[in-house]
CSV table of C-alpha atoms in Angstrom, one decimal:
chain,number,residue,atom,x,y,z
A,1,UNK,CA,-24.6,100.1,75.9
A,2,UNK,CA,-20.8,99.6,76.2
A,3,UNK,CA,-19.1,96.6,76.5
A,4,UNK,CA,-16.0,96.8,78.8
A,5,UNK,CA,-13.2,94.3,78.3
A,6,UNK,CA,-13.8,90.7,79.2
A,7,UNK,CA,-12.4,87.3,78.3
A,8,UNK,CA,-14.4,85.1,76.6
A,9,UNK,CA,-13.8,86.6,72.8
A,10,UNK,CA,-12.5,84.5,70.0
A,11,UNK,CA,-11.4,85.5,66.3
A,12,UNK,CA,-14.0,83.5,65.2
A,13,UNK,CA,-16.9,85.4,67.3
A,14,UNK,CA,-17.3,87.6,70.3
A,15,UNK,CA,-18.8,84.8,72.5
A,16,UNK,CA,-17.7,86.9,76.0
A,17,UNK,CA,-19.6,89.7,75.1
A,18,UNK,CA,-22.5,88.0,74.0
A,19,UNK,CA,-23.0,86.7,76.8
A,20,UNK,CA,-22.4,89.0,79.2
A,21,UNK,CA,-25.0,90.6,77.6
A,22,UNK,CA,-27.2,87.5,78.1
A,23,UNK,CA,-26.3,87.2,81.2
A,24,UNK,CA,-27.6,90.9,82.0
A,25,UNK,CA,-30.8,90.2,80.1
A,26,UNK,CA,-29.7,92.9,77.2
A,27,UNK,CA,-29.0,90.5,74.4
A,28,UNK,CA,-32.5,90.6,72.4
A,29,UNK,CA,-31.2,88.5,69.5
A,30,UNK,CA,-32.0,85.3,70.9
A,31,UNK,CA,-35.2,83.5,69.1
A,32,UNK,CA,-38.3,82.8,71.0
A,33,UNK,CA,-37.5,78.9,71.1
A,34,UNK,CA,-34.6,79.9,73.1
A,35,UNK,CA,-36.7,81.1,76.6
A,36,UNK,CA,-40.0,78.5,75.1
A,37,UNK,CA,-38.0,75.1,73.9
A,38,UNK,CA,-36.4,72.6,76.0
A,39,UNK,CA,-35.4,70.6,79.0
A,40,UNK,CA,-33.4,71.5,81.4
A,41,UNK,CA,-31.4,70.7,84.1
A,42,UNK,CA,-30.6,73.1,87.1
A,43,UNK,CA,-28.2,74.0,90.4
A,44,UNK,CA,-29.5,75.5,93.0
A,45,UNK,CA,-27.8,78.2,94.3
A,46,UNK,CA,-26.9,77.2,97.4
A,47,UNK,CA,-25.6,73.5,96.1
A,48,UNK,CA,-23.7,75.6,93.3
A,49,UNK,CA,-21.3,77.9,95.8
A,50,UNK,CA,-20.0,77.1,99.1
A,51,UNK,CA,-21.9,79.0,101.8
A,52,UNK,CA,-21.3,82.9,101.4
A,53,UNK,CA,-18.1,84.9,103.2
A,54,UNK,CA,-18.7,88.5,102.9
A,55,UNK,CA,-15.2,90.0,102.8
A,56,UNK,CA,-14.6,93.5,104.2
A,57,UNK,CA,-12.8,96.0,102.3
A,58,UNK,CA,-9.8,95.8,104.3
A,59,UNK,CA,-9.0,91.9,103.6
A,60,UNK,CA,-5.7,91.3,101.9
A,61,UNK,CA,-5.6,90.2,97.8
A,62,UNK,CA,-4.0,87.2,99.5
A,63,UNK,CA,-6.9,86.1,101.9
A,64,UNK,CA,-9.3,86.8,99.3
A,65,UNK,CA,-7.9,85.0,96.6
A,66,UNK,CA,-7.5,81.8,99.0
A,67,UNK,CA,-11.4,82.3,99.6
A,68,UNK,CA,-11.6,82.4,95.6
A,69,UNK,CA,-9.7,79.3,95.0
A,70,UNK,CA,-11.7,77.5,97.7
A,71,UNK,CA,-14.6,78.2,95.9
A,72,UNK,CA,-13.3,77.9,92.6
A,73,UNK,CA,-12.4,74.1,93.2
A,74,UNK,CA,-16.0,73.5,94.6
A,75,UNK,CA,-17.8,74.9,91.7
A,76,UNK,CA,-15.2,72.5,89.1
A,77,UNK,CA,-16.6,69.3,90.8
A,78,UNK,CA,-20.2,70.6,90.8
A,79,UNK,CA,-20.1,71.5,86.6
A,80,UNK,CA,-18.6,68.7,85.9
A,81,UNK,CA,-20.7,66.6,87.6
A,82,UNK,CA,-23.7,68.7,86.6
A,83,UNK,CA,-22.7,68.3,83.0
A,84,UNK,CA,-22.4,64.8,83.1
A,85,UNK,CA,-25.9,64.4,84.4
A,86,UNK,CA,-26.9,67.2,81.6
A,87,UNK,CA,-25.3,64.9,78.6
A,88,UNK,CA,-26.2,61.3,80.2
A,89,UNK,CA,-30.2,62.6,80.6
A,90,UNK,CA,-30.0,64.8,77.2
A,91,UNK,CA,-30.9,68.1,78.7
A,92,UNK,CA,-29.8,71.9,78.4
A,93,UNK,CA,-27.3,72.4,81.4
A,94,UNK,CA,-28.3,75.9,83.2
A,95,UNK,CA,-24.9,77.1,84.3
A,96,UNK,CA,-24.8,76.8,88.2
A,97,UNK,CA,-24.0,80.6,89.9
A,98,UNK,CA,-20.7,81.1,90.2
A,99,UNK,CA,-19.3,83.5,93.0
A,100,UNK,CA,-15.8,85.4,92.7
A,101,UNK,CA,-14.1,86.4,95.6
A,102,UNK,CA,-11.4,88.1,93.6
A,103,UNK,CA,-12.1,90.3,90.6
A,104,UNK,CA,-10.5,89.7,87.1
A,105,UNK,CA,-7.7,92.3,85.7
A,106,UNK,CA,-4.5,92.0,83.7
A,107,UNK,CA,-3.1,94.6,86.2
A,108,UNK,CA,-2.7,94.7,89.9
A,109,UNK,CA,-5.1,95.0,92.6
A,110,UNK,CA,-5.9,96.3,95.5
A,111,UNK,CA,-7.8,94.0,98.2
A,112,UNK,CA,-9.0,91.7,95.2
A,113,UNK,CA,-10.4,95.0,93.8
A,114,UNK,CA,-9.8,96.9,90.4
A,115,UNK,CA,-9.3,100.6,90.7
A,116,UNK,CA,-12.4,103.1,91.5
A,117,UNK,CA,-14.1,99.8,92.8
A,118,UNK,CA,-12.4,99.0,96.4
A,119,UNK,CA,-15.7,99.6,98.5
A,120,UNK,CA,-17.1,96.7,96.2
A,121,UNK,CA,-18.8,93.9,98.1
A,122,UNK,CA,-17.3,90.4,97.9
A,123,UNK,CA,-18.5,87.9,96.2
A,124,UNK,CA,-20.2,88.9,93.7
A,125,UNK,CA,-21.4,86.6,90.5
A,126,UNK,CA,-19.2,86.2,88.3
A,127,UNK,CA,-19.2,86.8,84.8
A,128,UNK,CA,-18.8,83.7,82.9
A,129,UNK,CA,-15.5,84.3,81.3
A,130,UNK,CA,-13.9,85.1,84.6
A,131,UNK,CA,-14.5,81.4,84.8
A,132,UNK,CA,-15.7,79.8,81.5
A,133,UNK,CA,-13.0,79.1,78.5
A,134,UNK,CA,-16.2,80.4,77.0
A,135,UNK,CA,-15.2,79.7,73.4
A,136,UNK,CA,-14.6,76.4,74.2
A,137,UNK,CA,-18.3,75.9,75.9
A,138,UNK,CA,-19.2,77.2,72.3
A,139,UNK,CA,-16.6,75.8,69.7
A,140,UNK,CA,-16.2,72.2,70.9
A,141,UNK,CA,-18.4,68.9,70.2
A,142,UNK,CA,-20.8,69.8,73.5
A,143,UNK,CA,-23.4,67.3,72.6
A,144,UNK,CA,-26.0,69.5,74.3
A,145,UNK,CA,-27.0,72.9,74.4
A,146,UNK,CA,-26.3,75.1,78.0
A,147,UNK,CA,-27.7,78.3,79.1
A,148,UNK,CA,-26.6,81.3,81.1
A,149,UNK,CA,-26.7,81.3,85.0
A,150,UNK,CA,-29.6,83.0,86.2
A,151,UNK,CA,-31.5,81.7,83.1
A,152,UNK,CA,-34.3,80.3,84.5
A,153,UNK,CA,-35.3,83.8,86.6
A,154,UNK,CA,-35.5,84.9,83.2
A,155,UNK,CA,-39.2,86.5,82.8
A,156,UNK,CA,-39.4,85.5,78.8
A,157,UNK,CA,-38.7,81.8,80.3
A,158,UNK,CA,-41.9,80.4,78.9
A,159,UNK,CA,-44.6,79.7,81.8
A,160,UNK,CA,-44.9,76.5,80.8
A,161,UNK,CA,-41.5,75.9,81.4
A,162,UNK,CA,-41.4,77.2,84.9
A,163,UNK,CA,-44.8,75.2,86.1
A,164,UNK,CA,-43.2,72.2,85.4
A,165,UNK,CA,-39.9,71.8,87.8
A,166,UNK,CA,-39.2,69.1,90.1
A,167,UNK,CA,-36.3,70.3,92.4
A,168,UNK,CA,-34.4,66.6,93.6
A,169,UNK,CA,-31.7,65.4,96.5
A,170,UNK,CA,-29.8,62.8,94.8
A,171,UNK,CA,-27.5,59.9,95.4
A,172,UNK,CA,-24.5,59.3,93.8
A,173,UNK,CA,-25.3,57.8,90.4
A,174,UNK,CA,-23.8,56.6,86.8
A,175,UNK,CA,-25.0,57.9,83.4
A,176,UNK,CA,-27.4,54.4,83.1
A,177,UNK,CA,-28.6,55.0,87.0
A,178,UNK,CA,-29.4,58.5,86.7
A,179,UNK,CA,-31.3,57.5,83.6
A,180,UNK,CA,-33.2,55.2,85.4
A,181,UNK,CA,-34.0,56.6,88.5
A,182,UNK,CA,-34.8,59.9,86.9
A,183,UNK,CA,-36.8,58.5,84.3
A,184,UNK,CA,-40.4,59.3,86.0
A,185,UNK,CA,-39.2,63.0,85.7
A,186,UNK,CA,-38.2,62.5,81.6
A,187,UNK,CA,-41.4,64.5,81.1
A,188,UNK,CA,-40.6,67.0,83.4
A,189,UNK,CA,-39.2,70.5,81.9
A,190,UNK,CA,-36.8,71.7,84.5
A,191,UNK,CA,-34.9,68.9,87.2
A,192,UNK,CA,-33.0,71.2,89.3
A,193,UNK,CA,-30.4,69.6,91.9
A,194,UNK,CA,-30.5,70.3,95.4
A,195,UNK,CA,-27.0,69.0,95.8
A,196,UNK,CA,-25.0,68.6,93.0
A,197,UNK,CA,-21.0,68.0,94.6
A,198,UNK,CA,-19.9,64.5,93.7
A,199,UNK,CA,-23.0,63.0,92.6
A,200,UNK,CA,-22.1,61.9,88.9
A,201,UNK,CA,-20.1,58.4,88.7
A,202,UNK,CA,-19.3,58.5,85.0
A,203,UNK,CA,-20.6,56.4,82.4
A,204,UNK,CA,-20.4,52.7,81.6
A,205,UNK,CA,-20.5,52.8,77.7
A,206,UNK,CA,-16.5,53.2,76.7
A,207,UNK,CA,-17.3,55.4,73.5
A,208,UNK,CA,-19.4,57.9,75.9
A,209,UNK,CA,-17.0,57.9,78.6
A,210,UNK,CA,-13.7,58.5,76.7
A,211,UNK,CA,-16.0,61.6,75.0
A,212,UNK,CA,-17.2,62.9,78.1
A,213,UNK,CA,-13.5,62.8,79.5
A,214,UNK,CA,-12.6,64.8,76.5
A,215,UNK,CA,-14.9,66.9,77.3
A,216,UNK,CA,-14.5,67.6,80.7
A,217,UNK,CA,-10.8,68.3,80.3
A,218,UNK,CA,-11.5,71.2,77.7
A,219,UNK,CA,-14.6,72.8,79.7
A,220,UNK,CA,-13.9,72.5,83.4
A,221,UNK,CA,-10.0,72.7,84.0
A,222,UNK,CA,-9.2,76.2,84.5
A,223,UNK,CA,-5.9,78.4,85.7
A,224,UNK,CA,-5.9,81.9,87.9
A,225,UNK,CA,-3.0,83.4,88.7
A,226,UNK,CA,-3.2,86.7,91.6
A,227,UNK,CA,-0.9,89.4,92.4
């Protein structure tokens, strides 16, 4: 197995690898509490992205990299808010999908495609460090744990785990509301959101909110420049 050159390492571990390696079900280091332990909170896909563009192979690096940044500023809004609802309930945030409409290289491209790849369909899911600051996600004071998109398809997910998922439309809420209104679900192992776009107000207690704007700054901004 060879690991081609991502983004998400740091000199204190190779977090990007790692998890692309999760991410493609390869990484067999993980304990079994990791697929058997926990509760979680969930996208769906189709609250996650914007509805899917297919882009030919003839669209410009120009056209697709507006489509990318389109989607890029929907998906910041939906983790945020989705990790907001993760910390205020005290449940393992399941990365939502993330789609890239541009592919990620330190040298040019043609079409938003990388060289010996310009038939590739767009979008395709993106990697998490085409997205993620992933050492960040991994190095800062993230009050709960988060797993890999897709994590939940996962076939060493415990059984138990996937019999017991409630899949919700929600309102707009605060930490304290989601807590309540959610609370017949606090059994419940996986609450997955059927819309998750500007549904998390922030929370009421000062000491939580300054730390979850902290947070959110560190995690969610994020910068792409094309050419």
């Amino acid at each position: 197995l060879h690991m081609t050159y991502q983004y998400g390492d740091a000199s204190a571990f190779p977090y990007g690898k790692r998890q692309r390696m999760r991410e493609a079900r390869v990484w067999w280091v993980d304990p079994p509490s990791y697929f058997t332990q926990g509760k979680y909170l969930a996208v769906a896909p189709e609250a996650a992205s914007l509805p899917i563009d297919y882009l030919s192979s003839q669209c410009t690096t120009a056209e697709a990299a507006e489509r990318f940044n389109k989607e890029e500023a929907h998906l910041r809004v939906v983790l945020r808010d989705a990790l907001g609802l993760a910390i205020a309930l005290n449940r393992t945030l399941v990365l939502p999908r993330m789609l890239c409409y541009c592919d990620n290289i330190w040298k040019e491209m043609k079409h938003c495609r990388v060289g010996g790849a310009f038939g590739m369909t767009l979008p395709f899911d993106c990697p998490a460090d085409h997205i993620l600051q992933l050492p960040s996600w991994f190095q800062s004071n993230l009050p709960i744990s988060f797993r890999e998109p897709g994590f939940l398809t996962d076939p060493r997910v415990a059984s138990s785990i996937k019999a017991s998922w409630v899949r919700l439309k929600v309102p707009p809420m605060s930490a304290d509301e989601a807590r309540r209104q959610l609370a017949p679900f606090a059994s419940t192992s996986v609450i997955e959101l059927a819309n998750a776009k500007n549904v998390f107000c922030g929370f009421e207690e000062q000491r939580e909110a300054r730390a979850f704007a902290h947070l959110a700054q560190s995690l969610v901004p994020y910068s792409r420049h094309f050419c």
